[in-house]
Every structure is written in structure tokens, then in C-alpha cells.
CSV table of C-alpha atoms in Angstrom, one decimal:
chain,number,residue,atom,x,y,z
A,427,UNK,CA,-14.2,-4.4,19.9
A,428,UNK,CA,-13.0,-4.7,16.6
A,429,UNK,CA,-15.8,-4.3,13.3
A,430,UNK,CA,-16.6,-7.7,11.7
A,431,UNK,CA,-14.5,-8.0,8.6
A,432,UNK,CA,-17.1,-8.6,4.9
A,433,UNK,CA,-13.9,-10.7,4.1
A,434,UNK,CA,-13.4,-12.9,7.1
A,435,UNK,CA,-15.0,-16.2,6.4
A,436,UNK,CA,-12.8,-16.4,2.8
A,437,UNK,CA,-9.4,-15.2,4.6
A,438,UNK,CA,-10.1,-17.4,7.6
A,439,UNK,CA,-10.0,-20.5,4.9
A,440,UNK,CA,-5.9,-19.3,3.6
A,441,UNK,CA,-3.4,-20.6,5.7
A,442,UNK,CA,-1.3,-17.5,7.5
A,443,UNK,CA,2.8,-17.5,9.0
A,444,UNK,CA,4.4,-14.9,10.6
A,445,UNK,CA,8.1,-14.6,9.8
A,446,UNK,CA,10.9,-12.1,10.6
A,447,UNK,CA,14.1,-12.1,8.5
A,448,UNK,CA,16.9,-9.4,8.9
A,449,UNK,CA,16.7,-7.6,5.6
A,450,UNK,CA,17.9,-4.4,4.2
A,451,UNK,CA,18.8,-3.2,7.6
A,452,UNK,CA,16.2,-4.1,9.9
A,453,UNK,CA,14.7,-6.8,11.9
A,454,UNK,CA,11.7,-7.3,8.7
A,455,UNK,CA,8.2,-8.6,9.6
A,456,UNK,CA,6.1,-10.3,7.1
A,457,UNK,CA,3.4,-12.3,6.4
A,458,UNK,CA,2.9,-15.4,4.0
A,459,UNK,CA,-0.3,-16.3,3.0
A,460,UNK,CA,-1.6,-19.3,1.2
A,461,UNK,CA,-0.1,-22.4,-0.3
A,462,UNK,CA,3.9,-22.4,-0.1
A,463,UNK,CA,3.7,-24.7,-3.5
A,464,UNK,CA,1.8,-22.4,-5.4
A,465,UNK,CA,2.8,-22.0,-9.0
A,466,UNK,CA,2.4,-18.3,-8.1
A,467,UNK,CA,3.5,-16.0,-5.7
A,468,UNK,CA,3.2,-12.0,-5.0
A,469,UNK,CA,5.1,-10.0,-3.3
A,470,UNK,CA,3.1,-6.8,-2.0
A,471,UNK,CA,4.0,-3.7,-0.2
A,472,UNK,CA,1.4,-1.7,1.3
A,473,UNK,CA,0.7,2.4,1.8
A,474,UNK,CA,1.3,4.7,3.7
A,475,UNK,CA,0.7,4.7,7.6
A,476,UNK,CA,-0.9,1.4,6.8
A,477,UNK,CA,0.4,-2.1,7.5
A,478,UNK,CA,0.1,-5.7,5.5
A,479,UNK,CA,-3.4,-5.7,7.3
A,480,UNK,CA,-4.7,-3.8,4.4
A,481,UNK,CA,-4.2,-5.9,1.6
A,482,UNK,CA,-5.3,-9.1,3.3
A,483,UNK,CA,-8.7,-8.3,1.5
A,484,UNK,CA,-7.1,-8.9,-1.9
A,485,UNK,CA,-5.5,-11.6,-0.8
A,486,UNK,CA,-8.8,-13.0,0.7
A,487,UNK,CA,-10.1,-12.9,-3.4
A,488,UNK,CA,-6.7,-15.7,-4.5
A,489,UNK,CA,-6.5,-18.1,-2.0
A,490,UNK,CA,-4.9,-19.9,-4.4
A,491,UNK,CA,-1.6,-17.4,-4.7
A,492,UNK,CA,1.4,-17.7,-2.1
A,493,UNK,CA,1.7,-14.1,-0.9
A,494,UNK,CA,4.7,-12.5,1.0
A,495,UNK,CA,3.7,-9.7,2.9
A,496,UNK,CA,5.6,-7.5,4.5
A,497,UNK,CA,5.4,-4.3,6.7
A,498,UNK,CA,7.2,-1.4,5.6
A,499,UNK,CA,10.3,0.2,8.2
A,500,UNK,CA,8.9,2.0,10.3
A,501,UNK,CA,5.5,0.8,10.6
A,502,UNK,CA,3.5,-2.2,11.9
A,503,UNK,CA,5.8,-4.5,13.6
A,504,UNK,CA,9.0,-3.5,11.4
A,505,UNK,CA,11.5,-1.3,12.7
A,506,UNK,CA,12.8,1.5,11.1
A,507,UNK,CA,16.1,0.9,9.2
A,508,UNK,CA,19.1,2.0,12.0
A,509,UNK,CA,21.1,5.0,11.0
A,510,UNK,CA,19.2,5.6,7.2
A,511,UNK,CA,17.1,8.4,6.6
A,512,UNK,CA,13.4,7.0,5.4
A,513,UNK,CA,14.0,8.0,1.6
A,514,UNK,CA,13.2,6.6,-1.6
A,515,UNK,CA,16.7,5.4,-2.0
A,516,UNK,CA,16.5,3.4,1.7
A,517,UNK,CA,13.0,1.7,0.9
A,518,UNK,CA,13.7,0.7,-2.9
A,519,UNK,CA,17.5,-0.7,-0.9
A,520,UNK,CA,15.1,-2.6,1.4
A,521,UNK,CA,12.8,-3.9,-0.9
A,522,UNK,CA,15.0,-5.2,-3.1
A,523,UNK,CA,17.2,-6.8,-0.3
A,524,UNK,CA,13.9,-8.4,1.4
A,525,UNK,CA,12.8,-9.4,-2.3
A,526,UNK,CA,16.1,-11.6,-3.0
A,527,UNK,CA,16.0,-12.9,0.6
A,528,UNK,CA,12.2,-14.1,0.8
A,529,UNK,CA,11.1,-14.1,-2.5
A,530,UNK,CA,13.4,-14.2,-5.4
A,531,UNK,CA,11.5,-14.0,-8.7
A,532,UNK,CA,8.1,-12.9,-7.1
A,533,UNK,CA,6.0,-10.9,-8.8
A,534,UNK,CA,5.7,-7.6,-7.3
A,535,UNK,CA,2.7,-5.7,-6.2
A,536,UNK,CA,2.5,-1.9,-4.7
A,537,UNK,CA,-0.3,0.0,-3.6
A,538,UNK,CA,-0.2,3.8,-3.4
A,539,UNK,CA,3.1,4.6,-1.7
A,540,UNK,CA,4.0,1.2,-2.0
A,541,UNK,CA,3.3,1.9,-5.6
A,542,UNK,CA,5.9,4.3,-5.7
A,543,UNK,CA,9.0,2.2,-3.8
A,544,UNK,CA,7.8,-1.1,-5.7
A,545,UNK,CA,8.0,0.7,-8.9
A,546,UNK,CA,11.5,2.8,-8.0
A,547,UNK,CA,12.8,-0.8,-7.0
A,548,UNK,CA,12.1,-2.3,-10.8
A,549,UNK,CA,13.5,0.2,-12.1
A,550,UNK,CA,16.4,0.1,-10.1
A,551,UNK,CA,16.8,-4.0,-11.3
A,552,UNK,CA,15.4,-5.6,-8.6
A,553,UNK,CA,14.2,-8.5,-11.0
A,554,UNK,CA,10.6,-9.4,-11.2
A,555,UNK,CA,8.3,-11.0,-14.3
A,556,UNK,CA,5.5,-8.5,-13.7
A,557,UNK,CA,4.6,-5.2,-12.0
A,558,UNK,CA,1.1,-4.9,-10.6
A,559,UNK,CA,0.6,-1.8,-9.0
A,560,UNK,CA,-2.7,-0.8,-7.2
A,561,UNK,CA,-4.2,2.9,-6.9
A,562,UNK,CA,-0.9,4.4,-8.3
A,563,UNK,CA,0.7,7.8,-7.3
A,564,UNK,CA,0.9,8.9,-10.8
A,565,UNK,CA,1.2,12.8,-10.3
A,566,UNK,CA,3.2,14.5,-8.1
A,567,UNK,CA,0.9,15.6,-5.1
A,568,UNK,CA,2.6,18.8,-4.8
A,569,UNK,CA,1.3,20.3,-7.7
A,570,UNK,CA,-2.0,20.9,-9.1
A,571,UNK,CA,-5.8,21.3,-7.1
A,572,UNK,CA,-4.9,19.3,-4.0
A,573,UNK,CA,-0.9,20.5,-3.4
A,574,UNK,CA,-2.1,23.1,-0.8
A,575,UNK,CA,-3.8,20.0,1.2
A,576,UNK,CA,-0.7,18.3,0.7
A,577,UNK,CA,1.4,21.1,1.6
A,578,UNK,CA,-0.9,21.1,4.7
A,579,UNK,CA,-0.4,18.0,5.8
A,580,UNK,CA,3.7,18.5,5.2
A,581,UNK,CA,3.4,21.1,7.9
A,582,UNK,CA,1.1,18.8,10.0
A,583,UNK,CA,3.6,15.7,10.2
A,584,UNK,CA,6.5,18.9,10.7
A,585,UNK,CA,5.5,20.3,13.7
A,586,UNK,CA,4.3,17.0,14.3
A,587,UNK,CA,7.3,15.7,14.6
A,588,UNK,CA,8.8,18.5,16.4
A,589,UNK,CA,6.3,19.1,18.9
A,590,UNK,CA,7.5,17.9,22.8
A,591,UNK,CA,7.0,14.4,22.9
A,592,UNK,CA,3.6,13.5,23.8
A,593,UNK,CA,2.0,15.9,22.6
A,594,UNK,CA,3.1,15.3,19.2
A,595,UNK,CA,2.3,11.8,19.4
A,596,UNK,CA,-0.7,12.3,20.2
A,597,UNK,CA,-1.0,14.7,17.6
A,598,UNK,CA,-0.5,12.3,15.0
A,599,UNK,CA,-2.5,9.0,16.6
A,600,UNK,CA,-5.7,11.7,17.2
A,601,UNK,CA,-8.6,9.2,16.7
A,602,UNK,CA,-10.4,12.4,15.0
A,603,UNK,CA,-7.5,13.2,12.9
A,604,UNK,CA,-7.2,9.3,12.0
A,605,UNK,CA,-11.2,9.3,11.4
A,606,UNK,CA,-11.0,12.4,9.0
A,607,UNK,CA,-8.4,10.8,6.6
A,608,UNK,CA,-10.4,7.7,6.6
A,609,UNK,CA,-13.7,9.3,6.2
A,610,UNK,CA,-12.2,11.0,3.2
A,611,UNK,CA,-10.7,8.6,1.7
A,612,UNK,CA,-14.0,6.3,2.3
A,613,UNK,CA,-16.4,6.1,-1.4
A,614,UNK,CA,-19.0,3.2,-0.5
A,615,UNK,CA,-22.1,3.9,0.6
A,616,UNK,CA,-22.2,0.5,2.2
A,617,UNK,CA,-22.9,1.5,6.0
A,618,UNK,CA,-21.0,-1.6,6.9
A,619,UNK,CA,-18.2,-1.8,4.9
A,620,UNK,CA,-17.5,2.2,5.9
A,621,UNK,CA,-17.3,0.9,9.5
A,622,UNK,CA,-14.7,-1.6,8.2
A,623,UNK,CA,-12.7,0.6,6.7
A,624,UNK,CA,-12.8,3.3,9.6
A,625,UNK,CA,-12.0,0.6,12.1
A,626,UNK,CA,-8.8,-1.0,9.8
A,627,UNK,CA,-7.6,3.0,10.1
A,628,UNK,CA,-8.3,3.0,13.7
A,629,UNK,CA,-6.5,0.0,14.5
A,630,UNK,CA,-3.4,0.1,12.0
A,631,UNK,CA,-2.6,3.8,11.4
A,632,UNK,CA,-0.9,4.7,14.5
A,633,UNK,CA,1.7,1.7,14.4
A,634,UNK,CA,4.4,3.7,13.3
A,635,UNK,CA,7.7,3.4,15.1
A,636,UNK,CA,8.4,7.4,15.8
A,637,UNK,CA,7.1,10.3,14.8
A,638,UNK,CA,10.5,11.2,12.8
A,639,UNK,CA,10.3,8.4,10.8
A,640,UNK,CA,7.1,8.8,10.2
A,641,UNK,CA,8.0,12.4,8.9
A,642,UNK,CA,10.4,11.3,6.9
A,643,UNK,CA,8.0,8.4,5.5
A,644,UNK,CA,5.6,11.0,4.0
A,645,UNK,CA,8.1,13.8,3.0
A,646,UNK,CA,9.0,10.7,0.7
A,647,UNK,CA,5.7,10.0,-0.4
A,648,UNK,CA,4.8,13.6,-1.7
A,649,UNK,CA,8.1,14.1,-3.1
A,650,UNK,CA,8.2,11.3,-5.8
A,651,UNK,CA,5.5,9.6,-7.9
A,652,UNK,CA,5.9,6.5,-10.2
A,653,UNK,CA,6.2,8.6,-13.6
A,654,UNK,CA,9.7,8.7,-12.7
A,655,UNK,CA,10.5,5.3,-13.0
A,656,UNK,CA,7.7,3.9,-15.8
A,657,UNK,CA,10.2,4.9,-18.4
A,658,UNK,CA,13.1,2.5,-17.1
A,659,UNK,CA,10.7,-0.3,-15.9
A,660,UNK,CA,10.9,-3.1,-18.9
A,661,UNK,CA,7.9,-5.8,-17.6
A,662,UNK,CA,4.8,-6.4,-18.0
A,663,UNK,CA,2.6,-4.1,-15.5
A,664,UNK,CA,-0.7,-4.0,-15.0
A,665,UNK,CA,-2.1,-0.3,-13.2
A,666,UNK,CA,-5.4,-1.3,-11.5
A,667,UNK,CA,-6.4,2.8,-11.0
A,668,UNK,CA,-10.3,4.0,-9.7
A,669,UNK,CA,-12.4,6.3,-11.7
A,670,UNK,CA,-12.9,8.5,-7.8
A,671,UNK,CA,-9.5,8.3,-7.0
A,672,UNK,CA,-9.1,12.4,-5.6
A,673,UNK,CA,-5.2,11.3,-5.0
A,674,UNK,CA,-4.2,10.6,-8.6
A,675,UNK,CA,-7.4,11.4,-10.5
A,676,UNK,CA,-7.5,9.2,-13.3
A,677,UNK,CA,-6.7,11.1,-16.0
A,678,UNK,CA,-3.4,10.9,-14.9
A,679,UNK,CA,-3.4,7.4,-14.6
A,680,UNK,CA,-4.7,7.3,-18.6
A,681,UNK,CA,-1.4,9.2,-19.2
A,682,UNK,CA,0.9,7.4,-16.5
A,683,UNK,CA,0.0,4.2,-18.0
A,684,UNK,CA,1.4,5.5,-22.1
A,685,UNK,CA,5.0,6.4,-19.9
A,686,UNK,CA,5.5,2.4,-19.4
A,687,UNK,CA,7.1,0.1,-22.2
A,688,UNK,CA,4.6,-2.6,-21.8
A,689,UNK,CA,2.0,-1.7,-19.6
A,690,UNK,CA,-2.3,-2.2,-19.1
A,691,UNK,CA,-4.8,0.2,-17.1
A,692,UNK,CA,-7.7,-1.3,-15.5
A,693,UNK,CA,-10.0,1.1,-14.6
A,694,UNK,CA,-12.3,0.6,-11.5
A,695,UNK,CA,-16.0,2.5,-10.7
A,696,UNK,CA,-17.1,3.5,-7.9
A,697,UNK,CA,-14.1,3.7,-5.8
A,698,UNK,CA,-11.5,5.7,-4.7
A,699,UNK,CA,-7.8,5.2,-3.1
A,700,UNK,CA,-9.2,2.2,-1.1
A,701,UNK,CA,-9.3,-0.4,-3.8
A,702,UNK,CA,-7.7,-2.6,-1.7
A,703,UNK,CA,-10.7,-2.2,1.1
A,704,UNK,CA,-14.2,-1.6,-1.6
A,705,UNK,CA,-13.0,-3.3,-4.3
A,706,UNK,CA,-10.8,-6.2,-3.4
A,707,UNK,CA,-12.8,-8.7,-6.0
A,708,UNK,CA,-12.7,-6.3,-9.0
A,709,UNK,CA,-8.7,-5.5,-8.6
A,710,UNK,CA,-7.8,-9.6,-7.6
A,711,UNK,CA,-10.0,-10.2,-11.3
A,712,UNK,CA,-7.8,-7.8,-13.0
A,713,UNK,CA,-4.6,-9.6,-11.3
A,714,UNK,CA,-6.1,-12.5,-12.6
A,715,UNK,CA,-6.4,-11.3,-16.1
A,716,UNK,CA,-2.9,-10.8,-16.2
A,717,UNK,CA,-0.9,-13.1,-14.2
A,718,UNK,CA,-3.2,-16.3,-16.0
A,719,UNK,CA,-4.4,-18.0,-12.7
A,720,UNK,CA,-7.9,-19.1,-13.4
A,721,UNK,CA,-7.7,-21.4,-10.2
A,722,UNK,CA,-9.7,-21.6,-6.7
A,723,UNK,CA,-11.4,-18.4,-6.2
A,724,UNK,CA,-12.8,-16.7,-2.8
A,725,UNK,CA,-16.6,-17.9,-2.5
């Protein structure tokens, strides 16, 4: 039995489509939420091992905003992209092919590694009046205090992936390995909300398609970071970072933020990498701030 959701009763009142369009070589599924004649619509791209799932509680906080939602190759209901290894170059390709397809002229939204293909995609020219990007990757995770960790969790997705079938599989959909990342990752106190959060990992970060792609999927993550593109990116963007983030602390994010042309930081308290889950009111009021809709809000 699934946890009760702290952001139901306000998603329950945004109309919801599934769709499927064929897309930068695959089969894409994605989600629209909200009014199809809003003045405004967002095109967001979640994280890693995650699916659109996780920013429906963002989307729960602008029920007045037409969001496109789609999940990345390789994971939720998307497959991976046939004969393309899962690199930077093959998601920012993807995203920009979906993007003219479903949603040409969207703003575009990316949180954590979706922060990294969102922002590789801009600056590649996929065309866009704003960049929002939520709980950035704005250091390279194979460096500094936490790069033995990452290199840890290279080897664990390796072997991983490399393992005889079903042991490896179940490897990587171990409910106590699953329970761990989302314990740490977790900052609320809120005994309630934690169970929220531990049940959205439970449910949605084993739907990967294979345990290569999946491989491949985080090699890319670690390897790049959005300081690489800020510097070619020419919109406005808006960096909605958290104060307890222990994946980009935000000291980097104070300096990512000086590498963009035209760019604001909103800093967040009490949070870490799961704006998107603790926060979702906070970062939809920064959105706000900067896209100019002061319409119907979440009750």
C-alpha cells in the first residue's frame, strides 16, 4: 500500500494526460499537466533513477502552468534510445528533439541530473525563454570530500551491471540499498513526509529499463556538471539550490550561479537534494518570481 501523498488533494484538482510520441529515438512517455491554454508552459526533466513522478509535487504548487513531463530513456515507462550509448550527447539529442516535437518554445526546467542534460541542451541551441534549474549539479562529484562515495557507487552500478543477470538486478532494485539513498538524501524531520519520500523511492527507483543503461545513465551523471555549459547558455535562469544540499553544497552553487550571463540563485533552508519532495512550495514561489505568473495557486 502506497504512503498518502501531503500533496494529493492540490494535484488531484490539475487535469493529467498521458502521451507517447516517438522522439529522439525512442518510443517517449510524458505527461501534461494542467490547462493546455495556459499562457505558460514548462518543460521539466527529472533526476536520476527517478521518473516524472517526482516533480508532480512542484507541479501540485502551479496548477495554473501547462507542464510537459516526460520520463528520461531508460527509465519509467520510456525506453532506452536503440543503438545509442546513454551519454550526454544522446540525452541533450533527445531533449531537444522531444522539446521541438511537444513543446516548442517551452520554458525548460531540470532538476539534478536533469539539471545537467537541460542545461547541456541550451547550450547546445535548443531554444527556450528561460532556464530554471532545480538542485543543480554544480561541481563535478568526482572531486572533492564526497568523490570516494561517488567513486563507490561507480564501482557499485559496474559490477552491477556485470554481475549474472539476476543477481545484478537485484543488486540494484535492493529495497535496503534503495532505502539507504533515500534515507540520506532525506532532511525533514517531518515523520510523514520522510515516509513519503521513502515510499516515491521505493516505488519509482527501480524502473529503469536494464541494468546497462542504467550504468551508462550514471557514469554520465558523475562525469559532467552544469559549469560546463553556464558560460554558452544566453537566457534568463533562475538556480533554485538548498542550503543542506551534501551533493552540490552551496558554495558552489554561489559560484555556479557568477559562470551564467544572466542568471539568479535562490537559496532554500532546511533542505537538501529533494527540493522537489520538502520544499515544493518554496521552489514553485521562486518559479513564480521569475516567470511573472501571480495566478491560481495550490490551496
Amino acid at each position: 500500500m502506497s504512503v498518502p501523498s501531503p500533496y494529493s488533494a492540490a494535484l488531484e484538482r490539475i487535469p493529467v494526460t498521458q502521451k507517447s510520441v516517438d522522439a529522439g529515438g525512442t518510443r517517449t512517455a510524458y505527461w501534461e499537466y494542467g490547462p493546455a491554454d495556459s499562457e505558460m508552459t514548462i518543460l521539466a526533466v527529472h533526476g536520476f533513477r527517478g521518473d516524472h513522478h517526482g516533480l508532480e509535487p512542484v507541479v501540485a504548487q502551479m496548477p495554473d502552468v501547462r507542464w510537459i513531463m516526460p520520463d528520461l530513456p531508460g527509465f519509467g515507462q520510456t525506453p532506452p534510445i536503440a543503438g545509442r550509448t546513454h551519454d550526454l550527447r544522446a540525452y541533450t539529442e533527445w531533449l531537444t528533439a522531444f522539446a521541438s516535437t511537444v513543446a516548442p518554445g517551452a520554458i525548460v526546467l531540470g532538476h539534478s541530473f536533469g539539471s545537467i542534460v537541460a542545461s547541456a541542451a541550451v547550450a547546445g541551441g535548443l531554444e527556450t525563454p528561460r532556464l530554471i534549474l532545480v538542485n543543480p549539479i554544480g561541481a563535478p562529484a568526482l572531486e572533492g570530500p564526497r568523490g570516494v562515495l561517488t567513486r563507490l557507487a561507480v564501482f557499485y552500478y559496474w559490477a552491477s551491471a556485470r554481475l549474472p543477470a539476476a543477481l545484478g538486478t537485484g543488486l540494484l532494485r535492493s529495497p535496503i540499498i534503495v532505502r539507504i539513498m533515500s534515507i540520506a538524501m532525506a532532511k525533514t524531520r517531518d515523520k510523514g513526509l520522510r515516509r513519503f519520500i521513502h515510499d516515491q523511492h521505493d516505488r519509482y527507483f527501480s524502473t529503469f529499463s536494464d541494468r546497462e543503461t542504467l550504468r551508462q545513465a550514471f557514469t554520465t551523471s558523475v562525469s559532467h556538471d552544469v559549469r560546463e555549459s553556464a558560460g554558452a547558455i544566453d537566457v534568463p535562469t533562475l538556480l533554485v539550490a538548498a542550503v543542506e544540499d551534501d551533493i552540490t553544497p552551496i558554495a558552489k552553487e554561489r559560484e555556479l550561479v557568477r559562470m551564467f550571463r544572466d542568471a539568479v540563485l535562490t537559496e532554500i533552508d532546511g533542505v537538501g537534494h529533494l527540493i522537489h519532495y520538502e520544499k515544493p512550495r518554496e521552489a514553485a514561489s521562486a518559479i513564480r518570481d521569475v516567470i511573472g505568473i501571480r495566478g491560481e495557486r495550490a490551496p
